[in-house]
Amino acid sequence: MASLPVNNTTGNETGGSLKGKQALKFMLNNPEYSDMTVFAGVSQTSFNLHRAVMCIGSGFLKACCDSSSFQEGTTKAVYLAEIESEVFQKIVLWLYEEEYEYTWTNGNEDLKLIQAADLLKIEGFRADILYKFSLKLRYQVGTLGVQSKAAEELLRNFVKICHFCEETNIKALIYIMRKLLPYVKVTPKMVLAGLTDGSFGKIFMAALVGAQSEVGCSECGGKIIGSGGKRKRI
């Protein structure tokens, strides 16, 4: 079974009561109280978990558990080969503790987490990923070179991330795109190609337009303001 880095608790060994997050941490750290097992990744790493927590947090798992044809109803086992065990571990920590250790990876891990959140239908987790991504980006943009490989990698991952986002996430996506614009170049040719092959979805285009409306025009030194797209000298 995967080892989850949860904080130590005394449990109820001393007869004390457990409340809220403390109780969830105790449950996570004591597999003998679990009532479902999830096998994640191609290696089928096992996680002993609790339906009361996982099904409330995940629409996908809830739908599986509520289905009369759900074989896990008798085996109490769920197989998620599409989600790497390291990624699923962070999802578990977030569902139990509302927190996980964030690592900056130029959007690579963020993309995997967003994909997993989309598959498992965990709306709140997706929003938290974008929040952490945008927060960390504020301090990372200074390390990006203009049109550098790191900036290009970040843009590629961001484009893919947008495919798994909803309109409710647009504010965070615009913020991220606005931070990226000084370091990447999105040309009309790129946009046409992206729209043709489907790599540029409507959410990414909305984020791009929203971000461009808030930054200066590199050609004339003006700033695009208002819905009319008029330019005003600054």
Coordinates of C-alpha atoms in Angstrom, one line a residue:
M1 CA 0.0 0.0 0.0
A2 CA 1.2 3.5 -0.7
S3 CA 2.6 5.4 2.2
L4 CA 0.8 8.7 2.7
P5 CA 2.7 11.5 4.5
V6 CA -0.1 12.5 7.0
N7 CA 0.6 14.2 10.3
N8 CA 0.8 12.0 13.3
T9 CA -2.2 11.7 15.5
T10 CA -2.8 9.9 18.8
G11 CA -6.0 8.5 17.3
N12 CA -8.3 7.4 20.0
E13 CA -5.7 5.3 21.8
T14 CA -6.1 7.5 24.9
G15 CA -9.9 7.6 24.6
G16 CA -9.9 11.2 23.4
S17 CA -12.4 12.3 20.8
L18 CA -11.4 13.3 17.3
K19 CA -13.1 16.1 15.4
G20 CA -13.0 17.5 11.9
K21 CA -9.8 17.3 10.0
Q22 CA -8.1 15.4 12.9
A23 CA -10.6 12.6 12.5
L24 CA -10.0 12.4 8.7
K25 CA -6.2 12.3 9.3
F26 CA -6.7 9.5 11.8
M27 CA -8.9 7.6 9.3
L28 CA -6.3 8.0 6.5
N29 CA -3.5 6.9 8.8
N30 CA -5.4 3.8 10.0
P31 CA -6.2 1.4 7.1
E32 CA -8.0 -1.1 9.3
Y33 CA -11.0 1.3 9.3
S34 CA -11.1 1.6 5.5
D35 CA -14.0 0.2 3.4
M36 CA -12.6 0.5 -0.1
T37 CA -9.3 0.0 -1.9
V38 CA -8.1 2.0 -4.9
F39 CA -5.4 0.7 -7.2
A40 CA -3.7 3.5 -9.0
G41 CA -1.4 3.5 -12.0
V42 CA -0.1 0.7 -14.1
S43 CA 1.8 -0.6 -11.1
Q44 CA -1.6 -0.9 -9.3
T45 CA -0.4 0.8 -6.1
S46 CA -3.0 0.2 -3.5
F47 CA -4.7 2.9 -1.3
N48 CA -6.9 1.8 1.6
L49 CA -9.6 4.5 1.8
H50 CA -13.1 5.4 2.9
R51 CA -16.1 5.7 0.7
A52 CA -17.6 8.3 2.9
V53 CA -14.7 10.6 2.1
M54 CA -13.9 9.6 -1.5
C55 CA -17.4 9.4 -2.8
I56 CA -18.4 12.8 -1.3
G57 CA -15.4 14.4 -2.9
S58 CA -15.4 12.6 -6.3
G59 CA -18.4 12.6 -8.5
F60 CA -16.9 9.7 -10.6
L61 CA -16.4 7.5 -7.6
K62 CA -19.9 8.3 -6.3
A63 CA -21.4 7.4 -9.6
C64 CA -19.5 4.1 -9.5
C65 CA -20.6 3.3 -6.0
D66 CA -24.2 4.2 -6.6
S67 CA -24.5 2.0 -9.8
S68 CA -26.1 -1.4 -9.4
S69 CA -23.7 -2.7 -12.0
F70 CA -20.7 -1.5 -10.0
Q71 CA -18.5 -4.6 -9.4
E72 CA -16.6 -2.8 -6.7
G73 CA -19.9 -2.9 -4.7
T74 CA -18.9 -6.4 -3.8
T75 CA -15.1 -6.4 -4.3
K76 CA -14.7 -2.9 -2.7
A77 CA -11.8 -2.2 -5.1
V78 CA -11.4 0.5 -7.8
Y79 CA -8.8 0.3 -10.5
L80 CA -7.5 3.7 -11.9
A81 CA -4.8 2.7 -14.3
E82 CA -5.1 6.1 -16.0
I83 CA -3.9 8.0 -12.9
E84 CA -0.3 7.7 -11.7
S85 CA 0.1 6.6 -8.1
E86 CA 2.0 9.8 -7.2
V87 CA -0.7 11.9 -8.7
F88 CA -3.5 9.9 -6.9
Q89 CA -1.7 10.2 -3.6
K90 CA -1.9 14.0 -3.8
I91 CA -5.6 13.8 -4.7
V92 CA -6.2 11.6 -1.6
L93 CA -4.3 14.0 0.6
W94 CA -6.4 16.9 -0.7
L95 CA -9.7 15.1 -0.2
Y96 CA -8.8 14.1 3.4
E97 CA -6.8 17.2 4.5
E98 CA -7.7 19.9 1.8
E99 CA -4.0 20.3 1.2
Y100 CA -1.1 18.7 -0.7
E101 CA 2.5 19.5 -1.4
Y102 CA 2.8 21.6 -4.5
T103 CA 5.9 21.2 -6.7
W104 CA 6.8 23.6 -9.6
T105 CA 7.2 21.6 -12.8
N106 CA 6.5 24.1 -15.6
G107 CA 2.9 22.9 -15.6
N108 CA 3.8 19.2 -16.2
E109 CA 2.4 18.0 -12.8
D110 CA -0.4 20.5 -12.9
L111 CA -1.6 19.0 -16.2
K112 CA -1.6 15.5 -14.7
L113 CA -3.5 16.7 -11.6
I114 CA -6.0 18.6 -13.7
Q115 CA -6.6 15.6 -15.9
A116 CA -7.1 13.4 -12.9
A117 CA -9.5 16.0 -11.3
D118 CA -11.5 16.0 -14.5
L119 CA -11.7 12.2 -14.7
L120 CA -12.7 11.9 -11.1
K121 CA -15.0 14.9 -11.3
I122 CA -13.5 16.9 -8.4
E123 CA -14.3 20.5 -9.2
G124 CA -12.9 22.0 -6.0
F125 CA -9.5 20.3 -6.6
R126 CA -9.2 21.7 -10.1
A127 CA -9.8 25.2 -8.7
D128 CA -7.2 24.7 -6.0
I129 CA -4.6 23.4 -8.6
L130 CA -5.1 26.6 -10.7
Y131 CA -4.8 28.7 -7.5
K132 CA -1.5 27.1 -6.5
F133 CA -0.3 27.3 -10.1
S134 CA -1.0 31.0 -10.5
L135 CA 0.4 31.8 -7.0
K136 CA 3.7 30.0 -7.8
L137 CA 3.9 31.5 -11.3
R138 CA 4.1 35.0 -9.8
Y139 CA 7.5 34.1 -8.4
Q140 CA 8.7 31.9 -11.3
V141 CA 8.1 34.3 -14.2
G142 CA 11.3 36.1 -13.4
T143 CA 13.3 32.9 -14.1
L144 CA 11.8 32.5 -17.5
G145 CA 13.7 33.8 -20.5
V146 CA 11.7 35.4 -23.3
Q147 CA 10.7 32.6 -25.7
S148 CA 12.9 30.2 -23.8
K149 CA 12.4 26.4 -23.8
A150 CA 10.9 26.7 -20.3
A151 CA 8.4 29.4 -21.4
E152 CA 7.4 27.4 -24.4
E153 CA 7.0 24.2 -22.3
L154 CA 4.8 26.2 -19.9
L155 CA 2.7 27.5 -22.7
R156 CA 2.2 24.0 -24.2
N157 CA 1.1 22.6 -20.8
F158 CA -1.2 25.6 -20.2
V159 CA -2.9 25.1 -23.5
K160 CA -3.6 21.5 -22.6
I161 CA -4.7 22.4 -19.1
C162 CA -7.3 24.7 -20.5
H163 CA -9.0 21.7 -22.2
F164 CA -9.9 20.4 -18.8
C165 CA -11.2 23.6 -17.4
E166 CA -14.6 25.3 -17.3
E167 CA -15.9 28.8 -17.7
T168 CA -15.9 29.0 -13.9
N169 CA -12.1 28.9 -14.0
I170 CA -11.7 31.7 -16.6
K171 CA -10.6 34.3 -14.1
A172 CA -7.6 32.3 -12.9
L173 CA -6.7 31.2 -16.4
I174 CA -6.7 34.9 -17.6
Y175 CA -4.4 35.7 -14.8
I176 CA -2.0 32.9 -15.7
M177 CA -2.0 33.8 -19.4
R178 CA -1.4 37.5 -18.6
K179 CA 1.7 36.5 -16.6
L180 CA 2.9 34.3 -19.5
L181 CA 2.4 36.8 -22.4
P182 CA 5.7 38.7 -21.8
Y183 CA 7.7 35.5 -22.2
V184 CA 5.8 33.7 -25.0
K185 CA 4.8 34.6 -28.5
V186 CA 1.3 33.6 -29.7
T187 CA 1.2 34.6 -33.4
P188 CA -1.9 34.7 -35.7
K189 CA -0.4 31.7 -37.6
M190 CA -0.2 29.7 -34.3
V191 CA -3.8 30.6 -33.5
L192 CA -5.0 29.5 -36.9
A193 CA -3.1 26.3 -36.7
G194 CA -4.3 25.7 -33.2
L195 CA -7.9 26.2 -34.1
T196 CA -7.6 24.0 -37.1
D197 CA -6.1 21.0 -35.4
G198 CA -8.1 21.6 -32.2
S199 CA -5.2 22.1 -29.8
F200 CA -6.5 25.7 -29.1
G201 CA -9.9 25.2 -27.4
K202 CA -12.5 27.8 -26.6
I203 CA -11.3 28.2 -22.9
F204 CA -7.7 28.8 -24.0
M205 CA -8.9 31.4 -26.6
A206 CA -11.0 33.1 -24.0
A207 CA -8.1 33.3 -21.6
L208 CA -5.8 34.6 -24.3
V209 CA -8.2 37.4 -25.4
G210 CA -8.9 38.3 -21.8
A211 CA -5.2 38.5 -21.0
Q212 CA -4.3 40.5 -24.1
S213 CA -7.0 43.0 -23.2
E214 CA -5.1 43.8 -20.0
V215 CA -1.6 44.2 -21.3
G216 CA 0.1 46.8 -23.4
C217 CA 0.3 46.7 -27.1
S218 CA 3.9 45.9 -28.0
E219 CA 3.8 47.7 -31.4
C220 CA 2.3 51.1 -30.5
G221 CA 2.9 51.3 -26.7
G222 CA -0.8 51.6 -26.2
K223 CA -3.1 49.7 -23.9
I224 CA -6.2 48.0 -25.2
I225 CA -9.2 49.1 -23.1
G226 CA -12.9 48.4 -23.1
S227 CA -14.9 46.0 -25.2
G228 CA -14.4 48.1 -28.3
G229 CA -10.7 47.3 -28.4
K230 CA -9.7 51.0 -28.7
R231 CA -6.1 51.9 -27.9
K232 CA -5.1 54.7 -25.5
R233 CA -1.5 56.0 -25.2
I234 CA 0.1 55.4 -21.9

